PDB file of C-alpha atoms in Angstrom:
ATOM      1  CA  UNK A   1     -37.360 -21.926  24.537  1.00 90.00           C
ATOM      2  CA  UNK A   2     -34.307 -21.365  22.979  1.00 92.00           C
ATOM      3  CA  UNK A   3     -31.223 -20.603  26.147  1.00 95.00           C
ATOM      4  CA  UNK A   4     -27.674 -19.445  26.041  1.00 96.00           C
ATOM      5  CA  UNK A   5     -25.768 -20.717  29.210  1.00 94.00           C
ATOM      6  CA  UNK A   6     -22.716 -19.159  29.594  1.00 95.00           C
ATOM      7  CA  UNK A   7     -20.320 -19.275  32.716  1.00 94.00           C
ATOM      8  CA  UNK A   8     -16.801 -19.163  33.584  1.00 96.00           C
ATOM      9  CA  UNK A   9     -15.762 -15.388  34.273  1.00 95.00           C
ATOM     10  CA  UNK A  10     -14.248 -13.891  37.264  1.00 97.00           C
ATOM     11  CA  UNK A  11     -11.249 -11.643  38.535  1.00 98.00           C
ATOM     12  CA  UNK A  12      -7.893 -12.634  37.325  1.00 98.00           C
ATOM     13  CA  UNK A  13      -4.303 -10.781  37.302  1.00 98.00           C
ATOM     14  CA  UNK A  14      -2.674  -9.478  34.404  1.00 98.00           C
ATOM     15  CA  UNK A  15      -1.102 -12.482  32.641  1.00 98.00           C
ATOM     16  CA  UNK A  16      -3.462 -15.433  34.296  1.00 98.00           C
ATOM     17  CA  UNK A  17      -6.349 -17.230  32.074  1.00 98.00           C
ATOM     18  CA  UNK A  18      -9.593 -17.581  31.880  1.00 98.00           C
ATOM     19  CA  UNK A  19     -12.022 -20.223  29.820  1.00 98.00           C
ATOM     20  CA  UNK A  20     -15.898 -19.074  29.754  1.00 98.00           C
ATOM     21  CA  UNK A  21     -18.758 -21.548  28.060  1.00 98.00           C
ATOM     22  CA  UNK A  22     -21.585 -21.169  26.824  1.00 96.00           C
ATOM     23  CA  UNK A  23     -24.394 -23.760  26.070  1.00 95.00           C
ATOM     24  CA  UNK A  24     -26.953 -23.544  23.686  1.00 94.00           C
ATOM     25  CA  UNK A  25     -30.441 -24.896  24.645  1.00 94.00           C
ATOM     26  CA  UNK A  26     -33.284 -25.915  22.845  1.00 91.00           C
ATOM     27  CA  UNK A  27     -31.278 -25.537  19.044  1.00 86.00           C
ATOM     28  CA  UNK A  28     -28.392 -27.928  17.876  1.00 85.00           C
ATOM     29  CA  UNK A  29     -25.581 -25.570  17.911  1.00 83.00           C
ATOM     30  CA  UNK A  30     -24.173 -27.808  14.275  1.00 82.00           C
ATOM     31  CA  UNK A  31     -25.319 -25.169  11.474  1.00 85.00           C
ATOM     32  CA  UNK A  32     -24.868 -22.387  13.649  1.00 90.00           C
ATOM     33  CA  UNK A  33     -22.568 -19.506  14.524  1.00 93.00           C
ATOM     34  CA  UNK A  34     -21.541 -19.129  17.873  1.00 94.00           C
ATOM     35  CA  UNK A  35     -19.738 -15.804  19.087  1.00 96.00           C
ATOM     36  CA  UNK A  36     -18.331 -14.332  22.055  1.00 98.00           C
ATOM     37  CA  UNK A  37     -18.785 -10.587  22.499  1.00 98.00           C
ATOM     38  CA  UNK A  38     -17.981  -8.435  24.884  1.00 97.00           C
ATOM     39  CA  UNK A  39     -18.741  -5.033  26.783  1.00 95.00           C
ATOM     40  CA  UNK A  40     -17.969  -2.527  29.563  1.00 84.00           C
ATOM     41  CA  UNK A  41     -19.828   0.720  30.613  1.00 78.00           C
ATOM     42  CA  UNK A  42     -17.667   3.594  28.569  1.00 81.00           C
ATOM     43  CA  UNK A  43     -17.709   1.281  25.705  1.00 83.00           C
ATOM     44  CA  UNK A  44     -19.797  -0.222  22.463  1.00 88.00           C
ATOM     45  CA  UNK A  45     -20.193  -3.737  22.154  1.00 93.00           C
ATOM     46  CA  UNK A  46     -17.444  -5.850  20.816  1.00 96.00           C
ATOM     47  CA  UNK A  47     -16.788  -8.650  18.804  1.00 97.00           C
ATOM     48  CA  UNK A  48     -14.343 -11.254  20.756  1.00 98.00           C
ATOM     49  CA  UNK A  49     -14.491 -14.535  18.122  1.00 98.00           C
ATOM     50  CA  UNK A  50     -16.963 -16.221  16.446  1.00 97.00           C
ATOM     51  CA  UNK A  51     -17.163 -19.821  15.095  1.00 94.00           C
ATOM     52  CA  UNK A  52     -19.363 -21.049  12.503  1.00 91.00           C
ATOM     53  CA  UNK A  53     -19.277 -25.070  12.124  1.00 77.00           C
ATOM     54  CA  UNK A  54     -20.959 -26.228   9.184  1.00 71.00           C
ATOM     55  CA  UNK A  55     -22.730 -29.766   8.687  1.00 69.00           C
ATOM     56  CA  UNK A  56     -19.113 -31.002   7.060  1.00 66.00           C
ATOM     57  CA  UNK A  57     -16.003 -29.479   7.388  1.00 63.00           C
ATOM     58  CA  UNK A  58     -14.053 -27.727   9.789  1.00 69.00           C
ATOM     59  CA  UNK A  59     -15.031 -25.005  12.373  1.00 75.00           C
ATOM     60  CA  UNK A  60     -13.622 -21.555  11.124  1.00 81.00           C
ATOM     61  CA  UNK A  61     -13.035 -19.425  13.735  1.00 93.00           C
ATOM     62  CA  UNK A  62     -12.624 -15.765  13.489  1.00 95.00           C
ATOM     63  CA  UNK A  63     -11.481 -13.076  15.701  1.00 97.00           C
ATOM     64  CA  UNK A  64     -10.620  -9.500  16.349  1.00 97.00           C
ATOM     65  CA  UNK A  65      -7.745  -8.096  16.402  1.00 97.00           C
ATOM     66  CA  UNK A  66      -6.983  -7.273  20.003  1.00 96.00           C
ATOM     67  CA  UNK A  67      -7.345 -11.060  20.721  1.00 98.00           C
ATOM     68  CA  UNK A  68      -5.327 -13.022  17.876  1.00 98.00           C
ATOM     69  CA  UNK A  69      -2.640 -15.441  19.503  1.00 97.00           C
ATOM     70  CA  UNK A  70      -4.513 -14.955  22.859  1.00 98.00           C
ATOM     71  CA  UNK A  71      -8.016 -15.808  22.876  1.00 98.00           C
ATOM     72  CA  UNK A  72      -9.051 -19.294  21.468  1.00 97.00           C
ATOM     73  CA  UNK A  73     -12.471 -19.907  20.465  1.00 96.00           C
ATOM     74  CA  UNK A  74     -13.472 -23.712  20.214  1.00 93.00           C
ATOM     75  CA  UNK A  75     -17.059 -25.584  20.318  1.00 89.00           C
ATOM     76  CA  UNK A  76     -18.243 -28.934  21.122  1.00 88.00           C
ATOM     77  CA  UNK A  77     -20.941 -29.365  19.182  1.00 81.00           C
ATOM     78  CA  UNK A  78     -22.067 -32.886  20.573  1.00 85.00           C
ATOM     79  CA  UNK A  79     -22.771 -31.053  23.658  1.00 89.00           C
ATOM     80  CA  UNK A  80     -23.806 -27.565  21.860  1.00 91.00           C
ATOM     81  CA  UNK A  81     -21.317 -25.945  23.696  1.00 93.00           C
ATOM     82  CA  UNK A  82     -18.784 -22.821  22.839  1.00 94.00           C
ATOM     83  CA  UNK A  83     -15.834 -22.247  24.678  1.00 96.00           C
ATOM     84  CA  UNK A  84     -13.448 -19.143  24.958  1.00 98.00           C
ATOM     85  CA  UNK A  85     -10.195 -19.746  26.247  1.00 98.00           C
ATOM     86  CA  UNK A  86      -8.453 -16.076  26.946  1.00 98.00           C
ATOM     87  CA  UNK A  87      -5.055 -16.449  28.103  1.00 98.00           C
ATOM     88  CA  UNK A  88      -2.195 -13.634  28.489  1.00 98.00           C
ATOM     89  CA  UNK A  89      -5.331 -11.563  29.693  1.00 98.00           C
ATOM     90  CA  UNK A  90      -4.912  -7.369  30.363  1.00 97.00           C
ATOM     91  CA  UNK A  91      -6.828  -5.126  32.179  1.00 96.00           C
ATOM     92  CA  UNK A  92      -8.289  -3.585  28.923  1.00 94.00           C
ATOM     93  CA  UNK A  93     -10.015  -7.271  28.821  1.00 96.00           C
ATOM     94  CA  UNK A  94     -11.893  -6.177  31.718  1.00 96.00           C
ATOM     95  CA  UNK A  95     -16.043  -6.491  30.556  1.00 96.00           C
ATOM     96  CA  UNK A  96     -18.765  -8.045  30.934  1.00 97.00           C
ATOM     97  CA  UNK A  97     -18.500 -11.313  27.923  1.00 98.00           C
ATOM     98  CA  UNK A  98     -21.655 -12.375  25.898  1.00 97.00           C
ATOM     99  CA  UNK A  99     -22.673 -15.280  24.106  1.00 97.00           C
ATOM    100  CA  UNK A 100     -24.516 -14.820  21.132  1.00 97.00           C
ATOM    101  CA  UNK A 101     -25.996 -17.530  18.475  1.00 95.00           C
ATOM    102  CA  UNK A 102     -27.044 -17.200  14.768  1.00 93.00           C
ATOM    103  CA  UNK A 103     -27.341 -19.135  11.731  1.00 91.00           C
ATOM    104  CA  UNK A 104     -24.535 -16.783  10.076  1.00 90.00           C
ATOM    105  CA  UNK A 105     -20.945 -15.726  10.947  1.00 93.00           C
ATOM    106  CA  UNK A 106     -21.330 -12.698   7.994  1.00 90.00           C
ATOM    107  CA  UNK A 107     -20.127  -9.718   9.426  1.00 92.00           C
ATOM    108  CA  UNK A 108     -20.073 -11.279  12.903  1.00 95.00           C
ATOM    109  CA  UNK A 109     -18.354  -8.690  14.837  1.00 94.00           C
ATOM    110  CA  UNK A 110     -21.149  -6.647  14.609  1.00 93.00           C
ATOM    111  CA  UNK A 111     -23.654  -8.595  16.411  1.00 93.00           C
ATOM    112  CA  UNK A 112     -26.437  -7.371  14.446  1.00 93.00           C
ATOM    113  CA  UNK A 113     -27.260 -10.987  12.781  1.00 92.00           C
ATOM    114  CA  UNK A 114     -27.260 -12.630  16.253  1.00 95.00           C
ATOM    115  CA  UNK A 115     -30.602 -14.044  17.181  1.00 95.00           C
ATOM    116  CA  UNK A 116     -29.810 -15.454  21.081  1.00 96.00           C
ATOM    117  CA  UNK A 117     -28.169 -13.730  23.689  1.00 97.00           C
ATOM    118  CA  UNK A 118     -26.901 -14.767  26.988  1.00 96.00           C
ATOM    119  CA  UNK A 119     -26.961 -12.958  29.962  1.00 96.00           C
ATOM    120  CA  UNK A 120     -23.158 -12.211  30.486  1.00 96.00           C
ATOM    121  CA  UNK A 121     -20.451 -13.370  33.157  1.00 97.00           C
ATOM    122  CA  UNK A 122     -18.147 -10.706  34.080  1.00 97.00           C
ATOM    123  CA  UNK A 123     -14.066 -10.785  33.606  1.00 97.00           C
ATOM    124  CA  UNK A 124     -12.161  -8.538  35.392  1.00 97.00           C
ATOM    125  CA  UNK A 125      -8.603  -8.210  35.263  1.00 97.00           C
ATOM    126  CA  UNK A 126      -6.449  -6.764  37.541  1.00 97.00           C
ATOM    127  CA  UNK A 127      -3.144  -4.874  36.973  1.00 94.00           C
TER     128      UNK A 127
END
């Protein structure tokens, strides 16, 4: 039974950090993309970052917008883990965070070619 395992959130101020991760069980995350999305009640589903790493090569993350240069997406893939590092964090990063897996980054803020999905770990930020 394929798992996603994520943990990490919590409340925060404006400013602090927070790192969330995410395990994959039951599929070697290698091959893979690996995503972060997030959502809160008045609002459709976002995409945070996604990273695909291939068999050779480098990782290639990707991100939206309102996170470049503060959110950092990384994976481990010996232990088929994804990590998000959000630093500088605002209250408009308040939400409850996903973790999503698929075998393609292709239009990845969507969601739509995401097979796995955790169960969520909420951030809140304070102002």
């Amino acid at each position: 039974q394929v798992q996603l395992v994520e943990s990490g959130g919590g409340s925060v101020q404006a400013g602090g950090s927070l790192k969330l991760s995410c395990t994959l069980v039951g599929l070697n995350a290698r091959g893979r993309c690996m995503g972060w999305f997030r959502r809160n009640p008045d609002q459709q589903r976002e995409g945070v970052a996604a990273i695909f790493h291939a068999y050779t090569g480098d990782a290639k993350p990707n991100y939206a917008d309102s996170v470049k240069g503060r959110f950092t997406i990384s994976q481990d893939t010996a232990k088929d883990t994804v990590y998000l590092q959000m630093n500088s964090l605002k209250p408009e990063d308040t939400a409850m965070y996903y973790c999503a897996a698929g075998d393609t980054c292709s239009a990845w803020s969507t969601g739509d070619l995401f097979r796995y999905w955790g169960q969520g770990t909420q951030v809140t930020v304070s102002s």
